[in-house]
mmCIF file with all atom_site columns, C-alpha atoms in Angstrom:
data_model
loop_
_atom_site.group_PDB
_atom_site.id
_atom_site.type_symbol
_atom_site.label_atom_id
_atom_site.label_alt_id
_atom_site.label_comp_id
_atom_site.label_asym_id
_atom_site.label_entity_id
_atom_site.label_seq_id
_atom_site.pdbx_PDB_ins_code
_atom_site.Cartn_x
_atom_site.Cartn_y
_atom_site.Cartn_z
_atom_site.occupancy
_atom_site.B_iso_or_equiv
_atom_site.pdbx_formal_charge
_atom_site.auth_seq_id
_atom_site.auth_comp_id
_atom_site.auth_asym_id
_atom_site.auth_atom_id
_atom_site.pdbx_PDB_model_num
ATOM 1   C CA . ARG A 1 1   ? -4.630  18.726  2.534   1.00 0.00 ? 725 ARG A CA 1
ATOM 2   C CA . LYS A 1 2   ? -3.747  15.083  1.984   1.00 0.00 ? 726 LYS A CA 1
ATOM 3   C CA . GLU A 1 3   ? -4.271  13.719  -1.515  1.00 0.00 ? 727 GLU A CA 1
ATOM 4   C CA . VAL A 1 4   ? -6.273  10.789  -0.178  1.00 0.00 ? 728 VAL A CA 1
ATOM 5   C CA . GLU A 1 5   ? -8.139  10.983  3.113   1.00 0.00 ? 729 GLU A CA 1
ATOM 6   C CA . GLN A 1 6   ? -9.934  8.372   5.153   1.00 0.00 ? 730 GLN A CA 1
ATOM 7   C CA . ASP A 1 7   ? -11.624 8.407   8.537   1.00 0.00 ? 731 ASP A CA 1
ATOM 8   C CA . PRO A 1 8   ? -9.227  6.335   10.662  1.00 0.00 ? 732 PRO A CA 1
ATOM 9   C CA . GLY A 1 9   ? -12.031 4.921   12.820  1.00 0.00 ? 733 GLY A CA 1
ATOM 10  C CA . PRO A 1 10  ? -12.225 2.535   14.510  1.00 0.00 ? 734 PRO A CA 1
ATOM 11  C CA . PHE A 1 11  ? -15.692 1.614   13.393  1.00 0.00 ? 735 PHE A CA 1
ATOM 12  C CA . ASN A 1 12  ? -17.059 -0.824  15.967  1.00 0.00 ? 736 ASN A CA 1
ATOM 13  C CA . VAL A 1 13  ? -20.101 -2.652  14.629  1.00 0.00 ? 737 VAL A CA 1
ATOM 14  C CA . PRO A 1 14  ? -22.034 -5.754  15.721  1.00 0.00 ? 738 PRO A CA 1
ATOM 15  C CA . GLU A 1 15  ? -22.057 -8.878  13.606  1.00 0.00 ? 739 GLU A CA 1
ATOM 16  C CA . GLY A 1 16  ? -24.622 -8.660  10.850  1.00 0.00 ? 740 GLY A CA 1
ATOM 17  C CA . ALA A 1 17  ? -24.532 -4.892  10.650  1.00 0.00 ? 741 ALA A CA 1
ATOM 18  C CA . THR A 1 18  ? -24.020 -2.887  7.496   1.00 0.00 ? 742 THR A CA 1
ATOM 19  C CA . VAL A 1 19  ? -21.114 -0.481  7.536   1.00 0.00 ? 743 VAL A CA 1
ATOM 20  C CA . ALA A 1 20  ? -19.826 2.014   5.000   1.00 0.00 ? 744 ALA A CA 1
ATOM 21  C CA . PHE A 1 21  ? -16.531 3.846   4.613   1.00 0.00 ? 745 PHE A CA 1
ATOM 22  C CA . ASN A 1 22  ? -15.709 6.797   2.448   1.00 0.00 ? 746 ASN A CA 1
ATOM 23  C CA . CYS A 1 23  ? -12.441 7.926   0.996   1.00 0.00 ? 747 CYS A CA 1
ATOM 24  C CA . THR A 1 24  ? -11.943 11.362  -0.549  1.00 0.00 ? 748 THR A CA 1
ATOM 25  C CA . TYR A 1 25  ? -9.301  12.312  -3.063  1.00 0.00 ? 749 TYR A CA 1
ATOM 26  C CA . SER A 1 26  ? -8.179  15.768  -4.083  1.00 0.00 ? 750 SER A CA 1
ATOM 27  C CA . ASN A 1 27  ? -6.532  15.324  -7.467  1.00 0.00 ? 751 ASN A CA 1
ATOM 28  C CA . SER A 1 28  ? -8.780  15.377  -10.498 1.00 0.00 ? 752 SER A CA 1
ATOM 29  C CA . ALA A 1 29  ? -6.098  13.499  -12.457 1.00 0.00 ? 753 ALA A CA 1
ATOM 30  C CA . SER A 1 30  ? -7.023  10.444  -10.431 1.00 0.00 ? 754 SER A CA 1
ATOM 31  C CA . GLN A 1 31  ? -7.731  7.597   -12.805 1.00 0.00 ? 755 GLN A CA 1
ATOM 32  C CA . SER A 1 32  ? -8.131  4.330   -10.975 1.00 0.00 ? 756 SER A CA 1
ATOM 33  C CA . PHE A 1 33  ? -9.428  3.430   -7.564  1.00 0.00 ? 757 PHE A CA 1
ATOM 34  C CA . PHE A 1 34  ? -9.167  0.367   -5.364  1.00 0.00 ? 758 PHE A CA 1
ATOM 35  C CA . TRP A 1 35  ? -9.834  -0.943  -1.905  1.00 0.00 ? 759 TRP A CA 1
ATOM 36  C CA . TYR A 1 36  ? -7.197  -3.010  -0.140  1.00 0.00 ? 760 TYR A CA 1
ATOM 37  C CA . ARG A 1 37  ? -7.598  -4.868  3.113   1.00 0.00 ? 761 ARG A CA 1
ATOM 38  C CA . GLN A 1 38  ? -4.860  -5.155  5.718   1.00 0.00 ? 762 GLN A CA 1
ATOM 39  C CA . ASP A 1 39  ? -5.082  -7.482  8.683   1.00 0.00 ? 763 ASP A CA 1
ATOM 40  C CA . CYS A 1 40  ? -3.180  -6.664  11.848  1.00 0.00 ? 764 CYS A CA 1
ATOM 41  C CA . ARG A 1 41  ? 0.573   -7.081  11.336  1.00 0.00 ? 765 ARG A CA 1
ATOM 42  C CA . LYS A 1 42  ? 0.035   -8.416  7.824   1.00 0.00 ? 766 LYS A CA 1
ATOM 43  C CA . GLU A 1 43  ? 0.542   -7.083  4.333   1.00 0.00 ? 767 GLU A CA 1
ATOM 44  C CA . PRO A 1 44  ? -2.184  -5.279  2.360   1.00 0.00 ? 768 PRO A CA 1
ATOM 45  C CA . LYS A 1 45  ? -4.180  -7.362  -0.091  1.00 0.00 ? 769 LYS A CA 1
ATOM 46  C CA . LEU A 1 46  ? -6.390  -6.212  -2.928  1.00 0.00 ? 770 LEU A CA 1
ATOM 47  C CA . LEU A 1 47  ? -10.046 -6.373  -1.975  1.00 0.00 ? 771 LEU A CA 1
ATOM 48  C CA . MET A 1 48  ? -11.691 -4.925  -5.051  1.00 0.00 ? 772 MET A CA 1
ATOM 49  C CA . SER A 1 49  ? -11.460 -2.375  -7.821  1.00 0.00 ? 773 SER A CA 1
ATOM 50  C CA . VAL A 1 50  ? -13.850 0.560   -7.935  1.00 0.00 ? 774 VAL A CA 1
ATOM 51  C CA . TYR A 1 51  ? -15.626 1.379   -11.163 1.00 0.00 ? 775 TYR A CA 1
ATOM 52  C CA . SER A 1 52  ? -17.678 4.423   -12.081 1.00 0.00 ? 776 SER A CA 1
ATOM 53  C CA . SER A 1 53  ? -20.770 2.290   -12.467 1.00 0.00 ? 777 SER A CA 1
ATOM 54  C CA . GLY A 1 54  ? -20.277 0.734   -9.054  1.00 0.00 ? 778 GLY A CA 1
ATOM 55  C CA . ASN A 1 55  ? -19.423 -2.890  -8.499  1.00 0.00 ? 779 ASN A CA 1
ATOM 56  C CA . GLU A 1 56  ? -20.372 -5.630  -6.117  1.00 0.00 ? 780 GLU A CA 1
ATOM 57  C CA . ASP A 1 57  ? -18.547 -8.685  -4.864  1.00 0.00 ? 781 ASP A CA 1
ATOM 58  C CA . GLY A 1 58  ? -20.676 -10.715 -2.516  1.00 0.00 ? 782 GLY A CA 1
ATOM 59  C CA . ARG A 1 59  ? -21.314 -8.658  0.587   1.00 0.00 ? 783 ARG A CA 1
ATOM 60  C CA . PHE A 1 60  ? -19.046 -5.867  -0.600  1.00 0.00 ? 784 PHE A CA 1
ATOM 61  C CA . THR A 1 61  ? -20.095 -2.946  -2.798  1.00 0.00 ? 785 THR A CA 1
ATOM 62  C CA . ALA A 1 62  ? -17.744 -0.255  -4.049  1.00 0.00 ? 786 ALA A CA 1
ATOM 63  C CA . GLN A 1 63  ? -18.761 3.000   -5.664  1.00 0.00 ? 787 GLN A CA 1
ATOM 64  C CA . LEU A 1 64  ? -17.062 5.988   -7.210  1.00 0.00 ? 788 LEU A CA 1
ATOM 65  C CA . ASN A 1 65  ? -18.388 9.531   -7.273  1.00 0.00 ? 789 ASN A CA 1
ATOM 66  C CA . ARG A 1 66  ? -16.158 11.547  -9.583  1.00 0.00 ? 790 ARG A CA 1
ATOM 67  C CA . ALA A 1 67  ? -18.155 14.755  -9.197  1.00 0.00 ? 791 ALA A CA 1
ATOM 68  C CA . SER A 1 68  ? -17.627 14.807  -5.441  1.00 0.00 ? 792 SER A CA 1
ATOM 69  C CA . GLN A 1 69  ? -14.279 13.019  -5.632  1.00 0.00 ? 793 GLN A CA 1
ATOM 70  C CA . TYR A 1 70  ? -14.854 10.168  -3.263  1.00 0.00 ? 794 TYR A CA 1
ATOM 71  C CA . ILE A 1 71  ? -15.084 6.417   -3.278  1.00 0.00 ? 795 ILE A CA 1
ATOM 72  C CA . SER A 1 72  ? -17.031 4.274   -0.886  1.00 0.00 ? 796 SER A CA 1
ATOM 73  C CA . LEU A 1 73  ? -17.037 0.726   0.408   1.00 0.00 ? 797 LEU A CA 1
ATOM 74  C CA . LEU A 1 74  ? -20.189 -0.864  1.799   1.00 0.00 ? 798 LEU A CA 1
ATOM 75  C CA . ILE A 1 75  ? -20.067 -4.108  3.746   1.00 0.00 ? 799 ILE A CA 1
ATOM 76  C CA . ARG A 1 76  ? -23.357 -5.890  4.363   1.00 0.00 ? 800 ARG A CA 1
ATOM 77  C CA . ASP A 1 77  ? -24.002 -8.578  6.955   1.00 0.00 ? 801 ASP A CA 1
ATOM 78  C CA . SER A 1 78  ? -20.596 -7.992  8.500   1.00 0.00 ? 802 SER A CA 1
ATOM 79  C CA . LYS A 1 79  ? -18.679 -10.974 9.872   1.00 0.00 ? 803 LYS A CA 1
ATOM 80  C CA . LEU A 1 80  ? -16.090 -11.184 12.616  1.00 0.00 ? 804 LEU A CA 1
ATOM 81  C CA . SER A 1 81  ? -13.569 -12.005 9.910   1.00 0.00 ? 805 SER A CA 1
ATOM 82  C CA . ASP A 1 82  ? -14.181 -8.627  8.273   1.00 0.00 ? 806 ASP A CA 1
ATOM 83  C CA . SER A 1 83  ? -12.281 -6.976  11.131  1.00 0.00 ? 807 SER A CA 1
ATOM 84  C CA . ALA A 1 84  ? -9.305  -5.321  9.479   1.00 0.00 ? 808 ALA A CA 1
ATOM 85  C CA . THR A 1 85  ? -8.044  -2.003  8.191   1.00 0.00 ? 809 THR A CA 1
ATOM 86  C CA . TYR A 1 86  ? -9.396  -0.958  4.806   1.00 0.00 ? 810 TYR A CA 1
ATOM 87  C CA . LEU A 1 87  ? -7.120  1.138   2.637   1.00 0.00 ? 811 LEU A CA 1
ATOM 88  C CA . CYS A 1 88  ? -8.291  3.114   -0.335  1.00 0.00 ? 812 CYS A CA 1
ATOM 89  C CA . VAL A 1 89  ? -5.853  3.482   -3.192  1.00 0.00 ? 813 VAL A CA 1
ATOM 90  C CA . VAL A 1 90  ? -5.829  6.088   -5.913  1.00 0.00 ? 814 VAL A CA 1
ATOM 91  C CA . ILE A 1 91  ? -3.726  5.872   -9.032  1.00 0.00 ? 815 ILE A CA 1
ATOM 92  C CA . LEU A 1 92  ? -3.301  9.127   -10.829 1.00 0.00 ? 816 LEU A CA 1
ATOM 93  C CA . LEU A 1 93  ? -1.579  10.166  -14.010 1.00 0.00 ? 817 LEU A CA 1
ATOM 94  C CA . PRO A 1 94  ? -0.292  13.720  -13.677 1.00 0.00 ? 818 PRO A CA 1
ATOM 95  C CA . THR A 1 95  ? 1.078   15.793  -16.521 1.00 0.00 ? 819 THR A CA 1
ATOM 96  C CA . SER A 1 96  ? 4.532   14.321  -15.917 1.00 0.00 ? 820 SER A CA 1
ATOM 97  C CA . GLY A 1 97  ? 3.203   11.099  -17.388 1.00 0.00 ? 821 GLY A CA 1
ATOM 98  C CA . THR A 1 98  ? 4.359   8.890   -14.511 1.00 0.00 ? 822 THR A CA 1
ATOM 99  C CA . TYR A 1 99  ? 1.701   7.001   -12.633 1.00 0.00 ? 823 TYR A CA 1
ATOM 100 C CA . LYS A 1 100 ? 1.394   7.902   -8.956  1.00 0.00 ? 824 LYS A CA 1
ATOM 101 C CA . TYR A 1 101 ? 0.106   5.348   -6.455  1.00 0.00 ? 825 TYR A CA 1
ATOM 102 C CA . ILE A 1 102 ? -1.373  6.900   -3.339  1.00 0.00 ? 826 ILE A CA 1
ATOM 103 C CA . PHE A 1 103 ? -2.689  4.925   -0.379  1.00 0.00 ? 827 PHE A CA 1
ATOM 104 C CA . GLY A 1 104 ? -5.008  6.320   2.246   1.00 0.00 ? 828 GLY A CA 1
ATOM 105 C CA . THR A 1 105 ? -4.017  5.792   5.869   1.00 0.00 ? 829 THR A CA 1
ATOM 106 C CA . GLY A 1 106 ? -6.833  3.300   6.306   1.00 0.00 ? 830 GLY A CA 1
ATOM 107 C CA . THR A 1 107 ? -10.072 2.877   8.191   1.00 0.00 ? 831 THR A CA 1
ATOM 108 C CA . ARG A 1 108 ? -10.076 0.354   10.984  1.00 0.00 ? 832 ARG A CA 1
ATOM 109 C CA . LEU A 1 109 ? -13.114 -1.891  11.330  1.00 0.00 ? 833 LEU A CA 1
ATOM 110 C CA . LYS A 1 110 ? -13.917 -4.038  14.337  1.00 0.00 ? 834 LYS A CA 1
ATOM 111 C CA . VAL A 1 111 ? -16.848 -6.403  14.085  1.00 0.00 ? 835 VAL A CA 1
ATOM 112 C CA . LEU A 1 112 ? -18.068 -7.407  17.519  1.00 0.00 ? 836 LEU A CA 1
ATOM 113 C CA . ALA A 1 113 ? -19.748 -10.673 18.474  1.00 0.00 ? 837 ALA A CA 1
ATOM 114 C CA . ASP B 2 1   ? 3.423   -20.531 -6.096  1.00 0.00 ? 199 ASP B CA 1
ATOM 115 C CA . ALA B 2 2   ? 5.754   -18.393 -4.039  1.00 0.00 ? 200 ALA B CA 1
ATOM 116 C CA . GLY B 2 3   ? 4.597   -14.877 -3.372  1.00 0.00 ? 201 GLY B CA 1
ATOM 117 C CA . VAL B 2 4   ? 6.790   -11.852 -2.910  1.00 0.00 ? 202 VAL B CA 1
ATOM 118 C CA . ILE B 2 5   ? 9.675   -12.742 -0.635  1.00 0.00 ? 203 ILE B CA 1
ATOM 119 C CA . GLN B 2 6   ? 11.307  -10.225 1.656   1.00 0.00 ? 204 GLN B CA 1
ATOM 120 C CA . SER B 2 7   ? 14.253  -10.531 3.974   1.00 0.00 ? 205 SER B CA 1
ATOM 121 C CA . PRO B 2 8   ? 14.969  -10.043 6.728   1.00 0.00 ? 206 PRO B CA 1
ATOM 122 C CA . ARG B 2 9   ? 11.544  -10.145 8.359   1.00 0.00 ? 207 ARG B CA 1
ATOM 123 C CA . HIS B 2 10  ? 12.801  -8.216  11.350  1.00 0.00 ? 208 HIS B CA 1
ATOM 124 C CA . GLU B 2 11  ? 15.812  -5.968  11.749  1.00 0.00 ? 209 GLU B CA 1
ATOM 125 C CA . VAL B 2 12  ? 17.036  -4.168  14.833  1.00 0.00 ? 210 VAL B CA 1
ATOM 126 C CA . THR B 2 13  ? 20.009  -1.895  14.379  1.00 0.00 ? 211 THR B CA 1
ATOM 127 C CA . GLU B 2 14  ? 21.683  1.073   15.921  1.00 0.00 ? 212 GLU B CA 1
ATOM 128 C CA . MET B 2 15  ? 21.574  4.584   14.597  1.00 0.00 ? 213 MET B CA 1
ATOM 129 C CA . GLY B 2 16  ? 24.252  5.194   12.017  1.00 0.00 ? 214 GLY B CA 1
ATOM 130 C CA . GLN B 2 17  ? 24.420  1.616   10.778  1.00 0.00 ? 215 GLN B CA 1
ATOM 131 C CA . GLU B 2 18  ? 23.720  0.589   7.210   1.00 0.00 ? 216 GLU B CA 1
ATOM 132 C CA . VAL B 2 19  ? 20.547  -1.384  6.624   1.00 0.00 ? 217 VAL B CA 1
ATOM 133 C CA . THR B 2 20  ? 19.829  -3.443  3.507   1.00 0.00 ? 218 THR B CA 1
ATOM 134 C CA . LEU B 2 21  ? 16.379  -4.820  2.811   1.00 0.00 ? 219 LEU B CA 1
ATOM 135 C CA . ARG B 2 22  ? 15.862  -7.421  0.118   1.00 0.00 ? 220 ARG B CA 1
ATOM 136 C CA . CYS B 2 23  ? 12.990  -8.382  -2.108  1.00 0.00 ? 221 CYS B CA 1
ATOM 137 C CA . LYS B 2 24  ? 12.279  -11.111 -4.628  1.00 0.00 ? 222 LYS B CA 1
ATOM 138 C CA . PRO B 2 25  ? 9.194   -10.317 -6.714  1.00 0.00 ? 223 PRO B CA 1
ATOM 139 C CA . ILE B 2 26  ? 6.772   -12.854 -8.104  1.00 0.00 ? 224 ILE B CA 1
ATOM 140 C CA . SER B 2 27  ? 8.250   -14.496 -11.159 1.00 0.00 ? 225 SER B CA 1
ATOM 141 C CA . GLY B 2 28  ? 7.033   -12.852 -14.353 1.00 0.00 ? 226 GLY B CA 1
ATOM 142 C CA . HIS B 2 29  ? 6.047   -9.590  -12.713 1.00 0.00 ? 227 HIS B CA 1
ATOM 143 C CA . ASP B 2 30  ? 7.686   -6.566  -14.332 1.00 0.00 ? 228 ASP B CA 1
ATOM 144 C CA . TYR B 2 31  ? 6.753   -3.922  -11.757 1.00 0.00 ? 229 TYR B CA 1
ATOM 145 C CA . LEU B 2 32  ? 8.305   -3.725  -8.313  1.00 0.00 ? 230 LEU B CA 1
ATOM 146 C CA . PHE B 2 33  ? 7.345   -1.265  -5.581  1.00 0.00 ? 231 PHE B CA 1
ATOM 147 C CA . TRP B 2 34  ? 8.923   -0.322  -2.257  1.00 0.00 ? 232 TRP B CA 1
ATOM 148 C CA . TYR B 2 35  ? 6.646   1.107   0.453   1.00 0.00 ? 233 TYR B CA 1
ATOM 149 C CA . ARG B 2 36  ? 7.124   2.283   4.017   1.00 0.00 ? 234 ARG B CA 1
ATOM 150 C CA . GLN B 2 37  ? 4.332   2.088   6.585   1.00 0.00 ? 235 GLN B CA 1
ATOM 151 C CA . THR B 2 38  ? 4.124   3.934   9.883   1.00 0.00 ? 236 THR B CA 1
ATOM 152 C CA . MET B 2 39  ? 1.232   4.686   12.186  1.00 0.00 ? 237 MET B CA 1
ATOM 153 C CA . MET B 2 40  ? 1.555   8.405   11.612  1.00 0.00 ? 238 MET B CA 1
ATOM 154 C CA . ARG B 2 41  ? 1.958   8.485   7.836   1.00 0.00 ? 239 ARG B CA 1
ATOM 155 C CA . GLY B 2 42  ? 0.338   5.271   6.706   1.00 0.00 ? 240 GLY B CA 1
ATOM 156 C CA . LEU B 2 43  ? 1.609   3.488   3.621   1.00 0.00 ? 241 LEU B CA 1
ATOM 157 C CA . GLU B 2 44  ? 3.940   5.601   1.487   1.00 0.00 ? 242 GLU B CA 1
ATOM 158 C CA . LEU B 2 45  ? 5.322   4.657   -1.911  1.00 0.00 ? 243 LEU B CA 1
ATOM 159 C CA . LEU B 2 46  ? 9.071   5.174   -1.905  1.00 0.00 ? 244 LEU B CA 1
ATOM 160 C CA . ILE B 2 47  ? 10.049  4.063   -5.393  1.00 0.00 ? 245 ILE B CA 1
ATOM 161 C CA . TYR B 2 48  ? 8.912   1.752   -8.144  1.00 0.00 ? 246 TYR B CA 1
ATOM 162 C CA . PHE B 2 49  ? 10.625  -0.009  -11.008 1.00 0.00 ? 247 PHE B CA 1
ATOM 163 C CA . ASN B 2 50  ? 9.407   -1.246  -14.369 1.00 0.00 ? 248 ASN B CA 1
ATOM 164 C CA . ASN B 2 51  ? 11.576  -3.815  -16.122 1.00 0.00 ? 249 ASN B CA 1
ATOM 165 C CA . ASN B 2 52  ? 14.317  -3.130  -13.568 1.00 0.00 ? 250 ASN B CA 1
ATOM 166 C CA . VAL B 2 53  ? 14.374  0.607   -14.364 1.00 0.00 ? 251 VAL B CA 1
ATOM 167 C CA . PRO B 2 54  ? 13.399  3.116   -11.650 1.00 0.00 ? 252 PRO B CA 1
ATOM 168 C CA . ILE B 2 55  ? 10.326  4.990   -12.839 1.00 0.00 ? 253 ILE B CA 1
ATOM 169 C CA . ASP B 2 56  ? 9.404   7.196   -9.910  1.00 0.00 ? 254 ASP B CA 1
ATOM 170 C CA . ASP B 2 57  ? 11.619  7.758   -6.892  1.00 0.00 ? 255 ASP B CA 1
ATOM 171 C CA . SER B 2 58  ? 9.931   10.947  -5.727  1.00 0.00 ? 256 SER B CA 1
ATOM 172 C CA . GLY B 2 59  ? 8.871   9.213   -2.525  1.00 0.00 ? 257 GLY B CA 1
ATOM 173 C CA . MET B 2 60  ? 12.406  8.418   -1.406  1.00 0.00 ? 258 MET B CA 1
ATOM 174 C CA . PRO B 2 61  ? 12.763  10.566  1.704   1.00 0.00 ? 259 PRO B CA 1
ATOM 175 C CA . GLU B 2 62  ? 16.363  11.667  1.297   1.00 0.00 ? 260 GLU B CA 1
ATOM 176 C CA . ASP B 2 63  ? 19.771  10.709  0.008   1.00 0.00 ? 261 ASP B CA 1
ATOM 177 C CA . ARG B 2 64  ? 20.251  8.224   2.808   1.00 0.00 ? 262 ARG B CA 1
ATOM 178 C CA . PHE B 2 65  ? 17.831  5.955   0.966   1.00 0.00 ? 263 PHE B CA 1
ATOM 179 C CA . SER B 2 66  ? 18.762  4.140   -2.221  1.00 0.00 ? 264 SER B CA 1
ATOM 180 C CA . ALA B 2 67  ? 17.173  1.311   -4.158  1.00 0.00 ? 265 ALA B CA 1
ATOM 181 C CA . LYS B 2 68  ? 18.464  -0.952  -6.872  1.00 0.00 ? 266 LYS B CA 1
ATOM 182 C CA . MET B 2 69  ? 17.079  -3.652  -9.070  1.00 0.00 ? 267 MET B CA 1
ATOM 183 C CA . PRO B 2 70  ? 20.000  -5.434  -10.749 1.00 0.00 ? 268 PRO B CA 1
ATOM 184 C CA . ASN B 2 71  ? 17.774  -8.046  -12.341 1.00 0.00 ? 269 ASN B CA 1
ATOM 185 C CA . ALA B 2 72  ? 14.145  -9.070  -12.673 1.00 0.00 ? 270 ALA B CA 1
ATOM 186 C CA . SER B 2 73  ? 14.197  -11.275 -9.607  1.00 0.00 ? 271 SER B CA 1
ATOM 187 C CA . PHE B 2 74  ? 15.920  -9.138  -7.010  1.00 0.00 ? 272 PHE B CA 1
ATOM 188 C CA . SER B 2 75  ? 15.794  -5.662  -5.514  1.00 0.00 ? 273 SER B CA 1
ATOM 189 C CA . THR B 2 76  ? 17.367  -3.964  -2.521  1.00 0.00 ? 274 THR B CA 1
ATOM 190 C CA . LEU B 2 77  ? 16.487  -0.935  -0.459  1.00 0.00 ? 275 LEU B CA 1
ATOM 191 C CA . LYS B 2 78  ? 19.413  0.482   1.457   1.00 0.00 ? 276 LYS B CA 1
ATOM 192 C CA . ILE B 2 79  ? 19.469  3.036   4.244   1.00 0.00 ? 277 ILE B CA 1
ATOM 193 C CA . GLN B 2 80  ? 22.833  4.520   5.092   1.00 0.00 ? 278 GLN B CA 1
ATOM 194 C CA . PRO B 2 81  ? 23.190  5.851   7.716   1.00 0.00 ? 279 PRO B CA 1
ATOM 195 C CA . SER B 2 82  ? 20.040  4.749   9.488   1.00 0.00 ? 280 SER B CA 1
ATOM 196 C CA . GLU B 2 83  ? 18.200  7.001   11.953  1.00 0.00 ? 281 GLU B CA 1
ATOM 197 C CA . PRO B 2 84  ? 15.542  6.235   14.583  1.00 0.00 ? 282 PRO B CA 1
ATOM 198 C CA . ARG B 2 85  ? 12.891  7.951   12.455  1.00 0.00 ? 283 ARG B CA 1
ATOM 199 C CA . ASP B 2 86  ? 13.442  5.311   9.781   1.00 0.00 ? 284 ASP B CA 1
ATOM 200 C CA . SER B 2 87  ? 11.799  2.753   12.066  1.00 0.00 ? 285 SER B CA 1
ATOM 201 C CA . ALA B 2 88  ? 8.825   1.388   10.144  1.00 0.00 ? 286 ALA B CA 1
ATOM 202 C CA . VAL B 2 89  ? 7.546   -1.612  8.238   1.00 0.00 ? 287 VAL B CA 1
ATOM 203 C CA . TYR B 2 90  ? 8.968   -1.734  4.738   1.00 0.00 ? 288 TYR B CA 1
ATOM 204 C CA . PHE B 2 91  ? 6.905   -3.571  2.147   1.00 0.00 ? 289 PHE B CA 1
ATOM 205 C CA . CYS B 2 92  ? 7.901   -4.717  -1.283  1.00 0.00 ? 290 CYS B CA 1
ATOM 206 C CA . ALA B 2 93  ? 5.160   -5.379  -3.836  1.00 0.00 ? 291 ALA B CA 1
ATOM 207 C CA . SER B 2 94  ? 5.093   -6.575  -7.422  1.00 0.00 ? 292 SER B CA 1
ATOM 208 C CA . SER B 2 95  ? 2.640   -6.597  -10.283 1.00 0.00 ? 293 SER B CA 1
ATOM 209 C CA . ASN B 2 96  ? 2.605   -7.256  -13.983 1.00 0.00 ? 294 ASN B CA 1
ATOM 210 C CA . SER B 2 97  ? 1.841   -4.828  -16.777 1.00 0.00 ? 295 SER B CA 1
ATOM 211 C CA . ASP B 2 98  ? -1.380  -6.632  -17.693 1.00 0.00 ? 296 ASP B CA 1
ATOM 212 C CA . ARG B 2 99  ? -2.841  -5.670  -14.332 1.00 0.00 ? 297 ARG B CA 1
ATOM 213 C CA . VAL B 2 100 ? -0.420  -3.189  -12.865 1.00 0.00 ? 298 VAL B CA 1
ATOM 214 C CA . GLU B 2 101 ? -2.977  -1.975  -10.362 1.00 0.00 ? 299 GLU B CA 1
ATOM 215 C CA . THR B 2 102 ? -3.128  -5.359  -8.647  1.00 0.00 ? 300 THR B CA 1
ATOM 216 C CA . GLN B 2 103 ? -0.117  -5.319  -6.415  1.00 0.00 ? 301 GLN B CA 1
ATOM 217 C CA . TYR B 2 104 ? 0.984   -8.359  -4.464  1.00 0.00 ? 302 TYR B CA 1
ATOM 218 C CA . PHE B 2 105 ? 2.717   -7.407  -1.257  1.00 0.00 ? 303 PHE B CA 1
ATOM 219 C CA . GLY B 2 106 ? 5.422   -9.268  0.562   1.00 0.00 ? 304 GLY B CA 1
ATOM 220 C CA . PRO B 2 107 ? 5.180   -9.882  4.318   1.00 0.00 ? 305 PRO B CA 1
ATOM 221 C CA . GLY B 2 108 ? 7.255   -6.792  5.080   1.00 0.00 ? 306 GLY B CA 1
ATOM 222 C CA . THR B 2 109 ? 10.417  -6.082  7.015   1.00 0.00 ? 307 THR B CA 1
ATOM 223 C CA . ARG B 2 110 ? 9.949   -4.575  10.476  1.00 0.00 ? 308 ARG B CA 1
ATOM 224 C CA . LEU B 2 111 ? 12.841  -2.209  11.047  1.00 0.00 ? 309 LEU B CA 1
ATOM 225 C CA . LEU B 2 112 ? 13.722  -0.739  14.411  1.00 0.00 ? 310 LEU B CA 1
ATOM 226 C CA . VAL B 2 113 ? 16.562  1.743   14.595  1.00 0.00 ? 311 VAL B CA 1
ATOM 227 C CA . LEU B 2 114 ? 17.716  2.422   18.129  1.00 0.00 ? 312 LEU B CA 1
#
C-alpha cells in the first residue's frame, strides 16, 4: 500500500460546481499536511496547509481527519483557472528522526465552461 | 526576486552518457530538495540537504545517482551512466528552516534518455 494515496481523476466539473478531493495516508507518524497545485508542465506550488481544526482560504477549504487518516480539499464555485493537478503532501517524522516528505500522485481537476 | 533556478531546462542524451543537472536555490534558504516526477510514480523525493549537508538520501534510486551541494547557492544531481528509465522531470526545491514545509520549486529539467 502506498504511504499517500489519491484518486487520480480526472474530475470533470462545470464552472461554479463544488468539488472535493480526498487523500489518505497510512503512517500514523505523519505530522504535517499540505495541498500543492501543479499546472500542466509546470512546477508544484503550495496551495495551503492543512490544520486539525480545518482551514479556509477563499473558495478553498482543507480539513484533516487524524482518526481516519485522510485529508480533504474542497473547492467551491470552481473556476476555469482551477483546472490543475492537486497534490497532497505528508511530512512525517519516523523514529529515525529524519523528516520524510511524501507527495501523493495527484488528482487532476478539469473545470468545464 | 529570482526563484529557484535550474539548468538545463531540457536534456536529451543517449543511454550510458553522464547527465548533470544543476540547481540554484533561493538566496537565504537552507534546505534544498531534489525530486523526480514521472507519470507512473508521481513526485518522488530523491534527496534533501540542510545547510549543504545531505540529510536523507533514501530516495536515491541507485548508485548511478549522486548529488552534491558544495555551497549554499549551488547543487548538482548527477546520473552516470544514464538509462532510458531515468527519463523524467527533475525538480529542485528550496525552503528555509522557519517554514521548511513551504517548498519553492524550480521549473524542472525534462530529461529524455534514448
